[in-house]
PDB file of C-alpha atoms in Angstrom:
ATOM      1  CA  MET W   1      24.691  23.320  37.225  1.00  0.00           C
ATOM      2  CA  SER W   2      22.786  21.394  34.559  1.00  0.00           C
ATOM      3  CA  LYS W   3      20.133  22.939  32.394  1.00  0.00           C
ATOM      4  CA  VAL W   4      16.661  21.509  32.279  1.00  0.00           C
ATOM      5  CA  ILE W   5      15.853  20.495  28.731  1.00  0.00           C
ATOM      6  CA  GLN W   6      12.273  21.223  27.819  1.00  0.00           C
ATOM      7  CA  LYS W   7      10.577  19.013  25.301  1.00  0.00           C
ATOM      8  CA  LYS W   8       9.624  21.130  22.292  1.00  0.00           C
ATOM      9  CA  ASN W   9       6.190  20.722  20.775  1.00  0.00           C
ATOM     10  CA  HIS W  10       7.441  19.965  17.259  1.00  0.00           C
ATOM     11  CA  TRP W  11       5.016  19.730  14.316  1.00  0.00           C
ATOM     12  CA  THR W  12       6.168  16.175  13.540  1.00  0.00           C
ATOM     13  CA  THR W  13       4.438  14.987  16.704  1.00  0.00           C
ATOM     14  CA  LYS W  14       1.113  16.070  15.190  1.00  0.00           C
ATOM     15  CA  VAL W  15       1.392  14.038  11.955  1.00  0.00           C
ATOM     16  CA  HIS W  16      -1.456  11.543  11.557  1.00  0.00           C
ATOM     17  CA  ASP W  17      -2.449   8.926   9.014  1.00  0.00           C
ATOM     18  CA  CYS W  18      -5.896   8.530   7.561  1.00  0.00           C
ATOM     19  CA  THR W  19      -7.240   5.971   5.119  1.00  0.00           C
ATOM     20  CA  VAL W  20     -10.312   6.865   3.085  1.00  0.00           C
ATOM     21  CA  TYR W  21     -12.340   4.692   0.719  1.00  0.00           C
ATOM     22  CA  LYS W  22     -13.355   6.053  -2.670  1.00  0.00           C
ATOM     23  CA  ASP W  23     -17.040   6.013  -3.565  1.00  0.00           C
ATOM     24  CA  SER W  24     -18.473   4.193  -6.589  1.00  0.00           C
ATOM     25  CA  GLU W  25     -17.499   7.131  -8.817  1.00  0.00           C
ATOM     26  CA  GLY W  26     -13.882   7.112  -7.584  1.00  0.00           C
ATOM     27  CA  GLU W  27     -14.260  10.231  -5.423  1.00  0.00           C
ATOM     28  CA  LEU W  28     -13.065  10.706  -1.830  1.00  0.00           C
ATOM     29  CA  ASN W  29     -15.807  13.254  -1.020  1.00  0.00           C
ATOM     30  CA  VAL W  30     -13.089  15.426   0.480  1.00  0.00           C
ATOM     31  CA  GLY W  31     -12.171  18.770  -1.020  1.00  0.00           C
ATOM     32  CA  LEU W  32      -8.509  19.457  -1.734  1.00  0.00           C
ATOM     33  CA  LEU W  33      -7.182  23.014  -2.017  1.00  0.00           C
ATOM     34  CA  GLY W  34      -3.836  24.787  -2.237  1.00  0.00           C
ATOM     35  CA  GLY W  35      -1.004  23.291  -4.245  1.00  0.00           C
ATOM     36  CA  ALA W  36       2.306  24.602  -5.525  1.00  0.00           C
ATOM     37  CA  GLU W  37       0.653  26.772  -8.176  1.00  0.00           C
ATOM     38  CA  ASN W  38      -0.763  28.810  -5.268  1.00  0.00           C
ATOM     39  CA  GLY W  39       2.482  28.721  -3.267  1.00  0.00           C
ATOM     40  CA  GLU W  40       0.886  26.405  -0.684  1.00  0.00           C
ATOM     41  CA  PHE W  41       0.947  22.845   0.511  1.00  0.00           C
ATOM     42  CA  PRO W  42      -2.105  20.909  -0.603  1.00  0.00           C
ATOM     43  CA  TYR W  43      -4.649  20.929   2.208  1.00  0.00           C
ATOM     44  CA  ILE W  44      -8.018  19.458   3.072  1.00  0.00           C
ATOM     45  CA  GLY W  45     -10.998  21.604   2.143  1.00  0.00           C
ATOM     46  CA  LYS W  46     -14.614  20.819   2.909  1.00  0.00           C
ATOM     47  CA  VAL W  47     -15.140  17.278   4.192  1.00  0.00           C
ATOM     48  CA  ASN W  48     -18.511  15.803   3.252  1.00  0.00           C
ATOM     49  CA  GLU W  49     -18.910  13.803   6.491  1.00  0.00           C
ATOM     50  CA  ASP W  50     -22.153  12.194   5.294  1.00  0.00           C
ATOM     51  CA  ASN W  51     -20.405  10.573   2.331  1.00  0.00           C
ATOM     52  CA  VAL W  52     -16.806  10.012   3.505  1.00  0.00           C
ATOM     53  CA  VAL W  53     -16.029   6.405   4.446  1.00  0.00           C
ATOM     54  CA  TYR W  54     -12.972   6.122   6.696  1.00  0.00           C
ATOM     55  CA  LYS W  55     -10.979   2.954   7.167  1.00  0.00           C
ATOM     56  CA  ASP W  56      -8.596   4.537   9.700  1.00  0.00           C
ATOM     57  CA  GLY W  57      -8.197   7.989  11.198  1.00  0.00           C
ATOM     58  CA  LYS W  58     -10.163  11.122  10.416  1.00  0.00           C
ATOM     59  CA  LEU W  59      -9.655  14.210   8.276  1.00  0.00           C
ATOM     60  CA  THR W  60     -10.305  17.750   9.413  1.00  0.00           C
ATOM     61  CA  GLU W  61     -10.761  20.802   7.223  1.00  0.00           C
ATOM     62  CA  GLY W  62      -7.453  22.646   7.003  1.00  0.00           C
ATOM     63  CA  ASP W  63      -5.152  19.627   7.491  1.00  0.00           C
ATOM     64  CA  LEU W  64      -2.013  19.857   5.350  1.00  0.00           C
ATOM     65  CA  VAL W  65      -1.490  16.822   3.102  1.00  0.00           C
ATOM     66  CA  LEU W  66       2.109  15.613   3.269  1.00  0.00           C
ATOM     67  CA  GLU W  67       1.865  12.226   1.526  1.00  0.00           C
ATOM     68  CA  VAL W  68      -0.542  10.192  -0.578  1.00  0.00           C
ATOM     69  CA  GLU W  69       0.170   6.438  -0.518  1.00  0.00           C
ATOM     70  CA  GLY W  70       3.684   7.171   0.795  1.00  0.00           C
ATOM     71  CA  PHE W  71       4.398   9.605  -2.061  1.00  0.00           C
ATOM     72  CA  ALA W  72       5.408  13.094  -0.881  1.00  0.00           C
ATOM     73  CA  VAL W  73       3.101  15.690  -2.452  1.00  0.00           C
ATOM     74  CA  SER W  74       4.628  18.895  -1.095  1.00  0.00           C
ATOM     75  CA  GLY W  75       5.752  21.057  -3.987  1.00  0.00           C
ATOM     76  CA  LEU W  76       3.268  19.509  -6.412  1.00  0.00           C
ATOM     77  CA  PRO W  77       0.496  21.442  -8.121  1.00  0.00           C
ATOM     78  CA  LEU W  78      -2.994  20.462  -7.042  1.00  0.00           C
ATOM     79  CA  TYR W  79      -3.665  18.819 -10.416  1.00  0.00           C
ATOM     80  CA  ASP W  80      -0.819  16.338  -9.813  1.00  0.00           C
ATOM     81  CA  VAL W  81      -1.985  15.576  -6.276  1.00  0.00           C
ATOM     82  CA  LEU W  82      -5.463  14.811  -7.591  1.00  0.00           C
ATOM     83  CA  THR W  83      -3.941  12.592 -10.304  1.00  0.00           C
ATOM     84  CA  VAL W  84      -2.019  10.591  -7.685  1.00  0.00           C
ATOM     85  CA  ILE W  85      -5.252  10.081  -5.727  1.00  0.00           C
ATOM     86  CA  LYS W  86      -7.191   9.158  -8.872  1.00  0.00           C
ATOM     87  CA  ASN W  87      -4.634   6.469  -9.744  1.00  0.00           C
ATOM     88  CA  CYS W  88      -4.743   4.837  -6.297  1.00  0.00           C
ATOM     89  CA  LYS W  89      -6.330   1.413  -6.204  1.00  0.00           C
ATOM     90  CA  GLY W  90      -8.510   0.704  -3.171  1.00  0.00           C
ATOM     91  CA  PRO W  91      -8.515   2.909  -0.072  1.00  0.00           C
ATOM     92  CA  VAL W  92      -6.277   5.995  -0.191  1.00  0.00           C
ATOM     93  CA  ARG W  93      -3.724   6.481   2.594  1.00  0.00           C
ATOM     94  CA  LEU W  94      -3.056  10.130   3.454  1.00  0.00           C
ATOM     95  CA  LYS W  95      -0.442  11.473   5.832  1.00  0.00           C
ATOM     96  CA  CYS W  96      -1.573  14.839   7.181  1.00  0.00           C
ATOM     97  CA  VAL W  97      -0.692  17.385   9.841  1.00  0.00           C
ATOM     98  CA  LYS W  98      -2.805  20.088  11.429  1.00  0.00           C
ATOM     99  CA  GLN W  99      -1.805  23.602  10.399  1.00  0.00           C
ATOM    100  CA  GLY W 100      -0.076  25.805  12.933  1.00  0.00           C
ATOM    101  CA  ARG W 101      -1.239  29.240  13.906  1.00  0.00           C
TER     102      ARG W 101
END
């Protein structure tokens, strides 16, 4: 008798991309928290929806940030993640995933 294989709801199916424009001062208007110095992945803090300009996708408070412009940021301190974002030219591409329970 064959076993029925159930499709697992793996976290990789919840990964999404988002592209955000910087404002005239070079800010994303999205808070970033966490970082390796706190023993955490970097994650999205408060999103100032009135000032954030999206090109693609959408960010939600609490999303874990996996990549910035294709550069993996897990294991980096928050300062380094912010430096990567600061040095991006044009819109910033973020790869994020919603946190599990």
